[in-house]
GROMACS .gro file of C-alpha atoms in nm:
model
  187
    1MET     CA    1   0.004   0.009  -0.032
    2TYR     CA    2   0.302   0.238   0.121
    3ARG     CA    3   0.498   0.157  -0.277
    4LEU     CA    4   0.117   0.236  -0.425
    5ALA     CA    5   0.111   0.523  -0.233
    6ALA     CA    6   0.439   0.713  -0.333
    7LEU     CA    7   0.368   0.631  -0.670
    8ALA     CA    8   0.108   0.842  -0.685
    9TYR     CA    9   0.209   1.157  -0.486
   10ALA     CA   10   0.545   0.997  -0.722
   11LEU     CA   11   0.410   1.124  -0.975
   12LEU     CA   12   0.130   1.352  -0.962
   13ILE     CA   13   0.370   1.669  -0.787
   14GLY     CA   14   0.418   1.695  -1.154
   15LEU     CA   15   0.203   1.913  -1.350
   16THR     CA   16   0.115   1.952  -1.709
   17ALA     CA   17   0.150   2.284  -1.939
   18SER     CA   18   0.113   2.309  -2.309
   19VAL     CA   19   0.163   2.675  -2.493
   20SER     CA   20   0.014   2.783  -2.857
   21THR     CA   21   0.098   2.993  -3.099
   22ASN     CA   22  -0.252   3.062  -3.127
   23PRO     CA   23  -0.426   2.911  -2.787
   24PRO     CA   24  -0.843   2.778  -2.822
   25ALA     CA   25  -0.973   3.036  -2.640
   26SER     CA   26  -1.175   2.621  -2.473
   27ALA     CA   27  -0.812   2.513  -2.439
   28SER     CA   28  -0.799   2.530  -2.017
   29ASN     CA   29  -0.461   2.408  -1.995
   30ALA     CA   30  -0.346   2.588  -2.297
   31THR     CA   31  -0.086   2.922  -2.189
   32ALA     CA   32   0.015   3.186  -2.483
   33PHE     CA   33   0.359   3.165  -2.599
   34GLY     CA   34   0.415   3.490  -2.714
   35PRO     CA   35   0.718   3.444  -2.964
   36SER     CA   36   0.672   3.436  -3.290
   37VAL     CA   37   0.731   3.105  -3.423
   38ALA     CA   38   0.973   3.003  -3.743
   39PRO     CA   39   0.872   2.839  -3.956
   40GLY     CA   40   1.034   2.466  -4.050
   41SER     CA   41   0.840   2.177  -4.247
   42ARG     CA   42   0.671   1.881  -4.070
   43VAL     CA   43   0.881   1.530  -3.906
   44THR     CA   44   0.871   1.230  -4.101
   45ALA     CA   45   0.827   1.079  -3.797
   46SER     CA   46   0.877   0.700  -3.729
   47TYR     CA   47   0.837   0.432  -3.509
   48ASP     CA   48   1.158   0.249  -3.676
   49ASP     CA   49   1.455   0.317  -3.476
   50THR     CA   50   1.673   0.198  -3.660
   51ALA     CA   51   1.988   0.416  -3.489
   52GLY     CA   52   1.929   0.314  -3.159
   53ALA     CA   53   1.864   0.587  -3.015
   54VAL     CA   54   1.526   0.481  -2.845
   55ALA     CA   55   1.595   0.345  -2.561
   56ALA     CA   56   1.299   0.057  -2.456
   57LEU     CA   57   1.153   0.235  -2.192
   58GLU     CA   58   1.093   0.582  -2.398
   59LEU     CA   59   0.934   0.313  -2.699
   60HIS     CA   60   0.782   0.126  -2.340
   61LEU     CA   61   0.556   0.428  -2.286
   62PHE     CA   62   0.537   0.595  -2.657
   63ASP     CA   63   0.370   0.224  -2.691
   64LEU     CA   64   0.154   0.270  -2.357
   65THR     CA   65   0.059   0.653  -2.515
   66ASN     CA   66  -0.076   0.522  -2.790
   67ALA     CA   67  -0.274   0.279  -2.629
   68GLU     CA   68  -0.488   0.478  -2.434
   69ARG     CA   69  -0.542   0.693  -2.685
   70VAL     CA   70  -0.618   0.421  -2.921
   71ARG     CA   71  -0.866   0.295  -2.633
   72ALA     CA   72  -1.029   0.649  -2.613
   73GLY     CA   73  -1.101   0.582  -3.019
   74ILE     CA   74  -0.833   0.898  -3.066
   75PRO     CA   75  -0.571   0.837  -3.368
   76PRO     CA   76  -0.243   0.714  -3.224
   77LEU     CA   77   0.087   0.957  -3.161
   78ASN     CA   78   0.315   0.927  -3.438
   79LEU     CA   79   0.708   0.945  -3.280
   80ASP     CA   80   0.877   1.272  -3.327
   81ASP     CA   81   1.277   1.092  -3.353
   82GLN     CA   82   1.356   1.504  -3.421
   83LEU     CA   83   1.264   1.564  -3.026
   84MET     CA   84   1.447   1.311  -2.923
   85ASP     CA   85   1.691   1.526  -2.746
   86VAL     CA   86   1.445   1.779  -2.636
   87ALA     CA   87   1.199   1.525  -2.468
   88ARG     CA   88   1.542   1.393  -2.281
   89THR     CA   89   1.731   1.688  -2.214
   90ARG     CA   90   1.440   1.792  -2.022
   91ALA     CA   91   1.365   1.415  -1.812
   92SER     CA   92   1.797   1.539  -1.708
   93ASP     CA   93   1.687   1.915  -1.627
   94GLN     CA   94   1.506   1.664  -1.378
   95VAL     CA   95   1.729   1.513  -1.169
   96HIS     CA   96   1.803   1.768  -0.928
   97GLU     CA   97   1.466   1.890  -0.862
   98ASP     CA   98   1.216   1.790  -0.558
   99ALA     CA   99   0.915   1.879  -0.785
  100LEU     CA  100   0.932   1.838  -1.123
  101ASN     CA  101   0.884   2.134  -1.267
  102HIS     CA  102   0.825   2.295  -1.689
  103TYR     CA  103   0.921   2.671  -1.608
  104ASP     CA  104   1.313   2.761  -1.612
  105ALA     CA  105   1.486   2.987  -1.355
  106ASN     CA  106   1.245   3.302  -1.480
  107GLY     CA  107   0.996   3.136  -1.455
  108ASP     CA  108   0.922   3.125  -1.849
  109ILE     CA  109   0.784   2.786  -2.009
  110ALA     CA  110   1.115   2.567  -2.050
  111PHE     CA  111   1.037   2.330  -2.327
  112ALA     CA  112   0.825   2.537  -2.540
  113PRO     CA  113   1.167   2.733  -2.584
  114MET     CA  114   1.357   2.465  -2.693
  115LEU     CA  115   1.138   2.339  -3.022
  116THR     CA  116   1.176   2.774  -3.142
  117GLU     CA  117   1.513   2.707  -3.149
  118ARG     CA  118   1.589   2.379  -3.308
  119GLY     CA  119   1.366   2.596  -3.603
  120MET     CA  120   1.055   2.324  -3.533
  121SER     CA  121   0.699   2.479  -3.634
  122PHE     CA  122   0.480   2.382  -3.404
  123ASP     CA  123  -0.011   2.503  -3.349
  124LEU     CA  124   0.056   2.344  -2.989
  125VAL     CA  125   0.293   2.193  -2.768
  126GLY     CA  126   0.258   2.074  -2.418
  127GLU     CA  127   0.416   1.849  -2.167
  128ASN     CA  128   0.451   1.570  -1.909
  129LEU     CA  129   0.724   1.490  -1.664
  130ALA     CA  130   0.678   1.210  -1.413
  131ARG     CA  131   0.909   1.046  -1.206
  132VAL     CA  132   0.867   0.706  -1.011
  133PRO     CA  133   1.101   0.486  -0.828
  134GLY     CA  134   1.290   0.235  -1.006
  135PRO     CA  135   1.334  -0.092  -1.061
  136SER     CA  136   1.312   0.016  -1.426
  137GLY     CA  137   1.184  -0.296  -1.585
  138ASP     CA  138   0.816  -0.151  -1.557
  139ALA     CA  139   0.824   0.234  -1.547
  140ALA     CA  140   0.671   0.306  -1.850
  141SER     CA  141   0.373   0.107  -1.697
  142ARG     CA  142   0.334   0.209  -1.356
  143ALA     CA  143   0.404   0.620  -1.520
  144ASP     CA  144   0.091   0.553  -1.706
  145ALA     CA  145  -0.085   0.446  -1.473
  146LEU     CA  146  -0.060   0.749  -1.281
  147LEU     CA  147  -0.061   0.978  -1.584
  148ILE     CA  148  -0.344   0.873  -1.702
  149GLN     CA  149  -0.600   0.905  -1.381
  150SER     CA  150  -0.447   1.270  -1.338
  151PRO     CA  151  -0.655   1.527  -1.500
  152GLY     CA  152  -0.393   1.730  -1.688
  153HIS     CA  153  -0.145   1.488  -1.725
  154ARG     CA  154  -0.477   1.277  -1.947
  155ALA     CA  155  -0.569   1.587  -2.110
  156ASN     CA  156  -0.181   1.563  -2.335
  157ILE     CA  157  -0.226   1.209  -2.329
  158LEU     CA  158  -0.559   1.153  -2.505
  159ASP     CA  159  -0.597   1.537  -2.651
  160PRO     CA  160  -0.674   1.512  -3.013
  161ARG     CA  161  -0.565   1.806  -3.166
  162PHE     CA  162  -0.146   1.619  -3.101
  163ASN     CA  163   0.021   1.465  -3.362
  164PHE     CA  164   0.334   1.410  -3.203
  165VAL     CA  165   0.508   1.321  -2.959
  166ALA     CA  166   0.875   1.307  -2.811
  167ILE     CA  167   0.918   1.111  -2.464
  168GLY     CA  168   1.322   1.126  -2.311
  169SER     CA  169   1.404   0.941  -1.989
  170THR     CA  170   1.732   0.911  -1.764
  171LEU     CA  171   1.729   0.784  -1.326
  172ASP     CA  172   1.870   0.980  -1.117
  173ALA     CA  173   2.070   0.854  -0.831
  174SER     CA  174   1.843   0.763  -0.575
  175GLY     CA  175   1.743   0.524  -0.933
  176ASN     CA  176   1.409   0.690  -0.976
  177VAL     CA  177   1.296   0.683  -1.288
  178ILE     CA  178   1.180   1.059  -1.465
  179PHE     CA  179   1.027   1.075  -1.789
  180ALA     CA  180   0.917   1.340  -2.052
  181GLU     CA  181   0.674   1.399  -2.342
  182ILE     CA  182   0.644   1.645  -2.531
  183PHE     CA  183   0.324   1.667  -2.751
  184ARG     CA  184   0.323   1.858  -3.072
  185THR     CA  185   0.042   1.997  -3.298
  186ALA     CA  186   0.249   2.084  -3.626
  187SER     CA  187   0.056   2.140  -3.915
   0.00000   0.00000   0.00000
């Protein structure tokens, strides 16, 4: 019982945030994002990881996230392999944080500027962060189960406007697995 409660607490300290260049008025979890976004091409994402860049944990959470969408009647996401470094950086950024944090030292949302710096286009972008205790073998399943139970995280997972996701993961010094899901709508 303690372990389940600890898992729930560990995950739910994370926040969900989304930003958009043109946020719809009805999006309760959307925050206006001021800077204009440089035009970029649509990502041609692929599930095939021939370069070995996607860790097994990340791929497992990708599969579980898409299974949640399919169960809800929403098309699956494409793996956004061009943003894997962003997702992995965002996961690594949480290693020394007591609480998961979507903001940089200036109080600005940290993940959206990382996309614009890379020239990645998006209409809407969102981030889910999760930290679950090790061992890592079933961490993706545990993270998915808790993410889908959290209203804000669930909203990102099941938002039909998103068509791409990149998932990064890392381990902290205590053996906790930290995940970052970066969702993106690209036209």
